Coordinates of N, CA and C in Angstrom, one line a residue:
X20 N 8.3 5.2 29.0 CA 9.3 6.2 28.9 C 10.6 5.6 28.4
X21 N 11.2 5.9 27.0 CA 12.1 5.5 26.9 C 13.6 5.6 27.1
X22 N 14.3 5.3 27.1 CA 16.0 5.3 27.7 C 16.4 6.9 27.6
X23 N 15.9 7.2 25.8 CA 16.8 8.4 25.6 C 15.8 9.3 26.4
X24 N 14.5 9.4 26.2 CA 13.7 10.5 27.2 C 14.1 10.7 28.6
X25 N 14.5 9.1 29.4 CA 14.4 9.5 30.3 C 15.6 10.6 30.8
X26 N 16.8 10.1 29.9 CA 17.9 10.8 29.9 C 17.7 12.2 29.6
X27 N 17.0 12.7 28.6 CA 17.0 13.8 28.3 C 16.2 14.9 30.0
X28 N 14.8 14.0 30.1 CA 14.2 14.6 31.5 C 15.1 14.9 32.2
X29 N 16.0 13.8 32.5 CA 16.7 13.6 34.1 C 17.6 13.7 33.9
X30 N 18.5 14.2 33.1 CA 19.7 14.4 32.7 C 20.5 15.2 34.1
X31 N 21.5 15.0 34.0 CA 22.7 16.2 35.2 C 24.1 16.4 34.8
X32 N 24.5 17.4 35.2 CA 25.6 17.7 34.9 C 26.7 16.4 36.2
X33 N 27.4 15.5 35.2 CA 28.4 14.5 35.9 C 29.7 14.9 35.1
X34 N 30.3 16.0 35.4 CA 31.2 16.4 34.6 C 32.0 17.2 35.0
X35 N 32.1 18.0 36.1 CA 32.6 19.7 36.5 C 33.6 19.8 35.6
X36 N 34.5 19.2 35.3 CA 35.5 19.4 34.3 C 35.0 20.0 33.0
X37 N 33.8 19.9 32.3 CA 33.6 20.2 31.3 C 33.4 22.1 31.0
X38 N 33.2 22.8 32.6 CA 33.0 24.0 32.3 C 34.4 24.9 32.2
X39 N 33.8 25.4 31.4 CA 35.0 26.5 30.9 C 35.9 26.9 32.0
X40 N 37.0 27.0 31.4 CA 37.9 27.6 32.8 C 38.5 28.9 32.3
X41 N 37.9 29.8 33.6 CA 38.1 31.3 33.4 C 38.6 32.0 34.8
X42 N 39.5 32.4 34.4 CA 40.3 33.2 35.5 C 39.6 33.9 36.7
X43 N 40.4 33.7 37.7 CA 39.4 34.5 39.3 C 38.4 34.5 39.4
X44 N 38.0 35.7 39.9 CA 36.2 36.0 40.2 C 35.5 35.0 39.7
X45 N 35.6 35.5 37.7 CA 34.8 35.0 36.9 C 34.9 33.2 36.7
X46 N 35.7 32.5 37.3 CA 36.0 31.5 37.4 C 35.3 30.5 38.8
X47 N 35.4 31.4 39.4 CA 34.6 30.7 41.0 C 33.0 31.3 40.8
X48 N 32.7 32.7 40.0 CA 31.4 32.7 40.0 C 30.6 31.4 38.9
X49 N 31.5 31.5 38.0 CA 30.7 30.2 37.2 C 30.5 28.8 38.0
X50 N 31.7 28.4 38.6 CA 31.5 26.9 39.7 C 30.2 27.5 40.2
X51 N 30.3 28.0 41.4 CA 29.0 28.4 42.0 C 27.7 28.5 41.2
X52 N 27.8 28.7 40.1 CA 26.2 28.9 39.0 C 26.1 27.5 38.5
X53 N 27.1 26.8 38.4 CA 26.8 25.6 38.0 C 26.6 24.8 39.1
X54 N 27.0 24.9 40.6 CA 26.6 23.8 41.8 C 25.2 24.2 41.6
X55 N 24.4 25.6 41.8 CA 23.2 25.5 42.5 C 22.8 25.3 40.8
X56 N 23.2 25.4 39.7 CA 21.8 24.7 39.2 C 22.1 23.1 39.3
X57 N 23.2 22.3 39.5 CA 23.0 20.7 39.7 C 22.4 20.7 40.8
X58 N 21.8 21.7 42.0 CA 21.5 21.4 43.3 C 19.9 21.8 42.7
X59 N 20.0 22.7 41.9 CA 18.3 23.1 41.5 C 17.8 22.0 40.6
X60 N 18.3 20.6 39.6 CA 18.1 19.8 39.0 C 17.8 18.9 40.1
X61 N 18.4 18.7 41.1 CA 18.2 17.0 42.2 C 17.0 17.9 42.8
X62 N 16.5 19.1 42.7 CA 15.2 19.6 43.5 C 14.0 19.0 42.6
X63 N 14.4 19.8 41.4 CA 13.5 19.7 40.6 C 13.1 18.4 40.2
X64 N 13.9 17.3 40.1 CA 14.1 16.0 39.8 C 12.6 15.6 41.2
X65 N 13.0 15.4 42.3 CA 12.5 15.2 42.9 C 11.1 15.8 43.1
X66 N 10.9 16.6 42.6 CA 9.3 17.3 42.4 C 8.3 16.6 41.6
X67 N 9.5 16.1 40.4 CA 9.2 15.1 39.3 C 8.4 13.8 40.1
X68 N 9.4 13.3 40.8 CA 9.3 12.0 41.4 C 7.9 12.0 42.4
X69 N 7.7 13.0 43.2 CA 6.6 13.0 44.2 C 5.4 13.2 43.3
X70 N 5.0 13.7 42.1 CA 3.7 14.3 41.0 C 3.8 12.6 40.0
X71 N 4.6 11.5 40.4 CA 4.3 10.6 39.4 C 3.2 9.5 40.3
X72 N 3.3 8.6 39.3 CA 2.5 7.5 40.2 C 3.3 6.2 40.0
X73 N 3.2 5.1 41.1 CA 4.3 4.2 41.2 C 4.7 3.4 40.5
X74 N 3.7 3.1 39.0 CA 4.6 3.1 37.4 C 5.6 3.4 37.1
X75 N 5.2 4.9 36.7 CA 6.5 6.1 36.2 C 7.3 5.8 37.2
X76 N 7.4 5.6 39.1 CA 8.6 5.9 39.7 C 9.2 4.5 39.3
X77 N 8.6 3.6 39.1 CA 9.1 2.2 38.7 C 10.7 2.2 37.2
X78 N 9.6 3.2 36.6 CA 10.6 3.1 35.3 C 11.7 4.2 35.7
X79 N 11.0 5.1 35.7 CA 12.5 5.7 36.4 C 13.4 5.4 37.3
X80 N 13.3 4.7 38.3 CA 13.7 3.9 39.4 C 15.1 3.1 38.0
X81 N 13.8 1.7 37.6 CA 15.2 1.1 36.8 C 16.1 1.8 35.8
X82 N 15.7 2.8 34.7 CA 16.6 3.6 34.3 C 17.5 4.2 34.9
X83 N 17.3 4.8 36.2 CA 18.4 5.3 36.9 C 19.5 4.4 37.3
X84 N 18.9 3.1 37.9 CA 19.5 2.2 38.2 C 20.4 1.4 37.4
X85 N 20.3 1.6 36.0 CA 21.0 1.0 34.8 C 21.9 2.1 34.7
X86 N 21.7 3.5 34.5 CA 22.9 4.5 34.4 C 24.0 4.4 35.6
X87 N 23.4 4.0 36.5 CA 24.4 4.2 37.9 C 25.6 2.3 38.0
X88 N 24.7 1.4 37.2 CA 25.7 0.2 37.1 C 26.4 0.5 36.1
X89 N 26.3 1.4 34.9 CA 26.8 1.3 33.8 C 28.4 1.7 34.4
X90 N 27.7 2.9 35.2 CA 29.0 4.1 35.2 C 29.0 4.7 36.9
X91 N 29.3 3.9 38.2 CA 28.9 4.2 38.9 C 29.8 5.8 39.9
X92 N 29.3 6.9 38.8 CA 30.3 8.2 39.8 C 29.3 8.6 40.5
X93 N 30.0 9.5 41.8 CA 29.0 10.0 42.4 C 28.1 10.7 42.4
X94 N 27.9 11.3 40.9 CA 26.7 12.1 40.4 C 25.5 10.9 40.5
X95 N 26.0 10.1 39.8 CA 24.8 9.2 39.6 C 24.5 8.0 40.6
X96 N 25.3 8.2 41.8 CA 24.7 7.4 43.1 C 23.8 8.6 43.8
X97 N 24.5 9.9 43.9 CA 23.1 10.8 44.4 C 22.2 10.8 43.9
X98 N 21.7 10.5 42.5 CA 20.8 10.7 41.5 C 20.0 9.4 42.1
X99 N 20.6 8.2 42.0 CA 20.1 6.9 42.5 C 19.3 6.9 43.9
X100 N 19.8 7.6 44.8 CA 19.7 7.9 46.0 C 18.8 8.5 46.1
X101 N 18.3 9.8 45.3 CA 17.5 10.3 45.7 C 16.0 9.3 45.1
X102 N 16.0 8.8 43.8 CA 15.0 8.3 43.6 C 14.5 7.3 44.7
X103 N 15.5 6.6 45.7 CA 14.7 5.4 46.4 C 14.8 6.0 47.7
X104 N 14.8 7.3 47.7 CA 14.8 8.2 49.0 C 13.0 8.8 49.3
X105 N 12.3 8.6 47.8 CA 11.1 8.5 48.0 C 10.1 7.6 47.7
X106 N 10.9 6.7 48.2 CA 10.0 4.8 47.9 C 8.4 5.4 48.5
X107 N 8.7 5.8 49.5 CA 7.7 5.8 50.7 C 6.3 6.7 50.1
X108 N 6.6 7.1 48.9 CA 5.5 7.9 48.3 C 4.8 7.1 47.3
X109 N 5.2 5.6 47.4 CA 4.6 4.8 46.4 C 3.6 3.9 47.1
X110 N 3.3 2.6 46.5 CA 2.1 1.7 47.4 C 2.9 1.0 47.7
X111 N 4.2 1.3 47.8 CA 5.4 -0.7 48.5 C 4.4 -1.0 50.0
X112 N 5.0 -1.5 49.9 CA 4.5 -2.4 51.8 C 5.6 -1.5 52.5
X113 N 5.4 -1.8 53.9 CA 5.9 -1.1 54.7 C 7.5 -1.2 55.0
X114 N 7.8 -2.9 55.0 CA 9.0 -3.2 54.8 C 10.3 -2.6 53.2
X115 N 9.2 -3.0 52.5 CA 9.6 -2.9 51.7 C 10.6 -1.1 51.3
X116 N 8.9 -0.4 52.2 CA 9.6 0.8 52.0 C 10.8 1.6 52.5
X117 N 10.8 0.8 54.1 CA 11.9 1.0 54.5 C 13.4 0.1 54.6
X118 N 13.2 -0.6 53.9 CA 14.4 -1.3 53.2 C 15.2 0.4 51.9
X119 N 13.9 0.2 51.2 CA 14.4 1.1 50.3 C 14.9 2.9 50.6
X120 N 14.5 2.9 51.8 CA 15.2 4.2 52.0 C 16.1 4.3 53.3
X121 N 16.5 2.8 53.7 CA 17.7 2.4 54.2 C 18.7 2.5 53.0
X122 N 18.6 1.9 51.8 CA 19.0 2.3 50.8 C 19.8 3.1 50.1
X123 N 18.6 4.3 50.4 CA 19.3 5.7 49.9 C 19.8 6.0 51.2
X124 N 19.8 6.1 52.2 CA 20.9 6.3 53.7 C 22.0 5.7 53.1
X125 N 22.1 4.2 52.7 CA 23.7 4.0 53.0 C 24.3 4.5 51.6
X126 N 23.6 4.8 50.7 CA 24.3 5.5 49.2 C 24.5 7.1 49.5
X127 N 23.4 7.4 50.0 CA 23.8 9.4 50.2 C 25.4 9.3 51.3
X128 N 25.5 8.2 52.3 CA 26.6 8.2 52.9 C 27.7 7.9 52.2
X129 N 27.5 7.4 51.0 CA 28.8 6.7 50.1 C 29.1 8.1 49.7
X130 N 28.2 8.7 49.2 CA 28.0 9.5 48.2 C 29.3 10.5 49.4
X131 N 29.0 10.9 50.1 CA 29.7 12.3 51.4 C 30.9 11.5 51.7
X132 N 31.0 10.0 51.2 CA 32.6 9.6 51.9 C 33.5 9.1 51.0
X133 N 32.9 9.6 49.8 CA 33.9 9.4 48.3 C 34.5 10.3 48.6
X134 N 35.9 9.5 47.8 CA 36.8 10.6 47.9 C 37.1 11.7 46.5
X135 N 36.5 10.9 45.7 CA 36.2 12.1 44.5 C 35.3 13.8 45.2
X136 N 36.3 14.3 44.7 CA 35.8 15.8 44.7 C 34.1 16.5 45.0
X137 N 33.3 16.6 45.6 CA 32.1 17.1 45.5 C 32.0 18.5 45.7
X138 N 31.2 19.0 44.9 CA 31.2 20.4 45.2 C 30.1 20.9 46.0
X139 N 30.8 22.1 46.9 CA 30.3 21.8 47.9 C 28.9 22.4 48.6
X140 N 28.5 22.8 47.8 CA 27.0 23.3 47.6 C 25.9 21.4 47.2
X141 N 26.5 21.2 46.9 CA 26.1 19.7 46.4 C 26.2 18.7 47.7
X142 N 27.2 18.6 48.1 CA 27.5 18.2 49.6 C 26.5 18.9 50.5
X143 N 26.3 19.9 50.6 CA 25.6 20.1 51.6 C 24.2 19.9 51.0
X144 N 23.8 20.2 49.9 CA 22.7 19.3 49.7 C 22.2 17.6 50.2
X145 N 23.3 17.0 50.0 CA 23.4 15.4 50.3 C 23.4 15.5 51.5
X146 N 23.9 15.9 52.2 CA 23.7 15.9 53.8 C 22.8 16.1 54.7
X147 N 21.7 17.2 53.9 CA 20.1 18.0 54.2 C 19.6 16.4 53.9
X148 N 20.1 16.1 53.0 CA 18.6 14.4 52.5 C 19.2 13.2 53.1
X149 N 20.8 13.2 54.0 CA 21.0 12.1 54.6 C 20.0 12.7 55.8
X150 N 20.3 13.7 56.0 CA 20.0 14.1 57.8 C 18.0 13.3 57.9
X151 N 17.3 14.4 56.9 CA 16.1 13.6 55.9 C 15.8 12.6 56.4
X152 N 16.1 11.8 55.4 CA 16.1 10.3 55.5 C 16.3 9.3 56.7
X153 N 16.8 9.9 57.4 CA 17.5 9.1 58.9 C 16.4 9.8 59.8
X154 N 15.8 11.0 59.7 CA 14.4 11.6 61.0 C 13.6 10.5 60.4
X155 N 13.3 10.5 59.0 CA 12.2 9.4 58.2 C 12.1 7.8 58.9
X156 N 13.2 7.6 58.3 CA 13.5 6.0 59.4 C 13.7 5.7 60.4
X157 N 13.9 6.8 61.6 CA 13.6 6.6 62.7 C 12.3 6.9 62.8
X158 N 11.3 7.6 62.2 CA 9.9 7.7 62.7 C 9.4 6.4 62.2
X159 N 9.4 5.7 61.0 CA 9.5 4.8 60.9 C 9.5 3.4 61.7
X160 N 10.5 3.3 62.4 CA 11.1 2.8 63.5 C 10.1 2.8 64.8
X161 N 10.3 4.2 65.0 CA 9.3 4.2 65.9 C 7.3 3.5 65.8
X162 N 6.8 4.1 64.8 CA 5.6 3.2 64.5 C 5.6 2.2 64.3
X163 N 7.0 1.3 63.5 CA 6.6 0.0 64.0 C 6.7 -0.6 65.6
X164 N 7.2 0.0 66.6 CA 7.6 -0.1 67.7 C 6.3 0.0 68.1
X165 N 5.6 0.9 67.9 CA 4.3 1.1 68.7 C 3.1 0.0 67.8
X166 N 3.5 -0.2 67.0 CA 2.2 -1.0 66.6 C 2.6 -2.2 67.3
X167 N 3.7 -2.9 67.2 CA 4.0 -3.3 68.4 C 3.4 -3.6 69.4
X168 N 3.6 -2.5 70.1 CA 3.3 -2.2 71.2 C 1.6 -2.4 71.5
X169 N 1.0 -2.0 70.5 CA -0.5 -1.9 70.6 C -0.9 -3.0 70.3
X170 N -0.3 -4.2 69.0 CA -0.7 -5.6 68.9 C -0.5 -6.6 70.8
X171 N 0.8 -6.3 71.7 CA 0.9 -6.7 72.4 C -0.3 -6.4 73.5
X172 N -0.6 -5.2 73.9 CA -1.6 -4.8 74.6 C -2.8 -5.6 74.0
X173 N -2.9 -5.6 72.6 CA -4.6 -6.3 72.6 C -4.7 -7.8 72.6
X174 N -3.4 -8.3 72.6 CA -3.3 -9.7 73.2 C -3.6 -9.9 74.5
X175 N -2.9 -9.2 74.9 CA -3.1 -9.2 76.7 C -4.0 -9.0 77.4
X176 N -5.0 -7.9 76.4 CA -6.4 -7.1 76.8 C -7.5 -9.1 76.7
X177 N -7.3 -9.4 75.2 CA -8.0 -11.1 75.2 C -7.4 -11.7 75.9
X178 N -5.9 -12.1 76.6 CA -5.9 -12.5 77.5 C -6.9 -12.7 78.5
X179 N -6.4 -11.0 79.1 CA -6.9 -10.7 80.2 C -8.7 -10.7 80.3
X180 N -9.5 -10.9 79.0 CA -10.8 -11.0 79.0 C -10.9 -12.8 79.2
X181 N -10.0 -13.7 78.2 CA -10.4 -14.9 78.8 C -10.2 -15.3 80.2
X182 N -9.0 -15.1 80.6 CA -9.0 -14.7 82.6 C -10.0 -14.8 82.7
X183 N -10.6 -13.9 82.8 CA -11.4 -13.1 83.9 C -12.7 -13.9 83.4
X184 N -12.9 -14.5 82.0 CA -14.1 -15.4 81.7 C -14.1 -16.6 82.4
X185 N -12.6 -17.1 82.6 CA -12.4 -18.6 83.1 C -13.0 -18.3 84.9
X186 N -12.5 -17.1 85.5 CA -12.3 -16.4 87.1 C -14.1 -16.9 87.1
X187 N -14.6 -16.4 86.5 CA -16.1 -16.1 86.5 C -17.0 -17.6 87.0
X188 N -16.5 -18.5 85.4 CA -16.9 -19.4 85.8 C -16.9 -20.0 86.5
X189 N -15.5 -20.3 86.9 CA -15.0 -21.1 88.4 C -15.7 -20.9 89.7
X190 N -16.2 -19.1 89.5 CA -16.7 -18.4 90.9 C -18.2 -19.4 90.8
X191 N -19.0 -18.9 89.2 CA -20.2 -19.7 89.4 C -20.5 -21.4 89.9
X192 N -19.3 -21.9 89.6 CA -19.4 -23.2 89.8 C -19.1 -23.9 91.6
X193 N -18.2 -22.8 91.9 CA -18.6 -23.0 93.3 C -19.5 -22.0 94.0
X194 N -20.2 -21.3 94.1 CA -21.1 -20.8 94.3 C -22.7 -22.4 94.2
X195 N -22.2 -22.5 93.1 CA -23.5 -23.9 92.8 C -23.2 -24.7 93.8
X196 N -22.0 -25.1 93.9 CA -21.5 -26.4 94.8 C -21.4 -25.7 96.3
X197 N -21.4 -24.6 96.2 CA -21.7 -24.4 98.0 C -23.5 -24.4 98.6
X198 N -24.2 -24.2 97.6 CA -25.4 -24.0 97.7 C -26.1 -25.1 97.6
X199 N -25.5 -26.7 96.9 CA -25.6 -28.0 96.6 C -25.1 -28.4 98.5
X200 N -24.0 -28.2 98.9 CA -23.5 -28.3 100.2 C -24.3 -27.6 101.6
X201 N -25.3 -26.9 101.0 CA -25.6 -26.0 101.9 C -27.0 -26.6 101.9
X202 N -27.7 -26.6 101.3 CA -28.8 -27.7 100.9 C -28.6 -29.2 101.6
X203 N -27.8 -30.3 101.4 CA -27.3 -31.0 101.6 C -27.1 -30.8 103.6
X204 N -26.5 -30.1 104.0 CA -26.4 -29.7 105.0 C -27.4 -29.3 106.1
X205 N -28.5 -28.5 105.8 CA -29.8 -28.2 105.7 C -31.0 -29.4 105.9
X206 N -30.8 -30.4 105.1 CA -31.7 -31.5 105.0 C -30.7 -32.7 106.5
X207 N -29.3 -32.6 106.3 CA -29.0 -33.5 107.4 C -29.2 -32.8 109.1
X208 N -29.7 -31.7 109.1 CA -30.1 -31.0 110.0 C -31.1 -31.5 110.6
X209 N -32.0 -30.8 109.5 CA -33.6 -31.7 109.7 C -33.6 -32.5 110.3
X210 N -32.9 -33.9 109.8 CA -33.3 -34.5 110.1 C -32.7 -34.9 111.7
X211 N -31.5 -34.3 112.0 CA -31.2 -34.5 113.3 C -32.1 -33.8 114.3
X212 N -32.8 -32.7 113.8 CA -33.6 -32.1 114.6 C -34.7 -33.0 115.0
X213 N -35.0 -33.5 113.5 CA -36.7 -34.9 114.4 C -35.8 -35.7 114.9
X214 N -34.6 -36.5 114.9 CA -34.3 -37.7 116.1 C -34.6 -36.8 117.6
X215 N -33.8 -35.7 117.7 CA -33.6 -35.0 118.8 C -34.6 -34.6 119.4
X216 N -35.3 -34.6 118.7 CA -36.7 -33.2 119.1 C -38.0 -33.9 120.6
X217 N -38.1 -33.5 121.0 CA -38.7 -34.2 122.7 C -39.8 -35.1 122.0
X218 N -40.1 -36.3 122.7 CA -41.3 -37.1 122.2 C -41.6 -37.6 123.4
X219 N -42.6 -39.0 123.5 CA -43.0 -39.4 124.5 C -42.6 -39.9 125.1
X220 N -42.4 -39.7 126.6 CA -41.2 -40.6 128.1 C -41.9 -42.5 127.7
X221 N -40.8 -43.5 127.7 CA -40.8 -44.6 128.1 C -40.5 -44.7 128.9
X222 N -40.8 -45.8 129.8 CA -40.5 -46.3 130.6 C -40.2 -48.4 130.2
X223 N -39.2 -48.6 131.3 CA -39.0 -50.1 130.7 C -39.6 -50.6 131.5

């Protein structure tokens, strides 16, 4: 995909200044037609991004990434944001992936604490995909917690199997040695029994 395509694809309006300016009504209805179609472009963008495969999100990923160093406004940190907001739909590794949509958390939060102007249909979009992103990485969070948790347990479970293998043996080996003792015991009997046992009167 090349530079100018991608641009042309993923293009957005980074400009509010550029739309005409027209008195009252007709003036606030056009802002409002132009937020929800930049809010309908970061939808559609992203529909883009989930139907590719982790190639395409690769290239798009660094083209984005090059328009957002070139020129970093807040159109094009949301834009940035939203691409590594769906790492998780790729084959990264697991860290990997949540590195990358820690990411887009602390850029969507740049994005809501700039103090350049956002319009505010757009803002509250950014806000829907911080809020997003943060249930994400805490579920996240939580499975690795529990895998955790379940590698711990199956340590403890072979632990707890060698235990109980070592318990075993120990029991068999004295079990042998009391029955070695018991034997042993048995035979010095005997034989106290023939010293003891009545025989024939002497006399001196």
């Amino acid at each position: 995909m090349t530079s100018s395509g991608c641009e042309a694809m993923f293009g957005q309006r980074e400009d509010a200044s550029a739309t005409a300016t027209r008195p009252g009504a007709d003036r606030a209805r056009t802002s409002a037609e132009d937020d929800a179609r930049e809010v309908a472009a970061h939808v559609n963008f992203m529909n883009v991004l989930d139907s590719t495969d982790a190639q395409a999100w690769q290239t798009i990923f660094e083209h984005t990434h090059e328009l957002y160093q070139q020129d970093a406004t807040p159109e094009r940190r949301l834009r940035l944001a939203i691409v590594l907001s769906r790492a998780d739909r790729m084959s990264a590794g697991e860290r990997i992936t949540t590195d990358r949509l820690g990411e887009a958390r602390d850029m969507l939060a740049e994005t809501l604490a700039d103090p350049a102007p956002i319009p505010p249909l757009v803002r509250k979009f950014a806000r829907l995909q911080l809020s997003e992103l943060e249930t994400r990485l805490a579920l996240y969070e939580e499975m690795r917690s529990l895998r955790a948790q379940l590698a711990k347990a199956h340590q403890e479970n072979q632990s707890a199997q060698r235990d109980r293998s070592e318990v075993e043996a120990r029991m068999r080996r004295i079990d042998a040695a009391l029955t070695e003792a018991n034997a042993k015991l048995e035979a010095v009997m005997d034989i106290e029994r023939n010293i003891t046992s009545p025989g024939k009167e002497t006399f001196p």
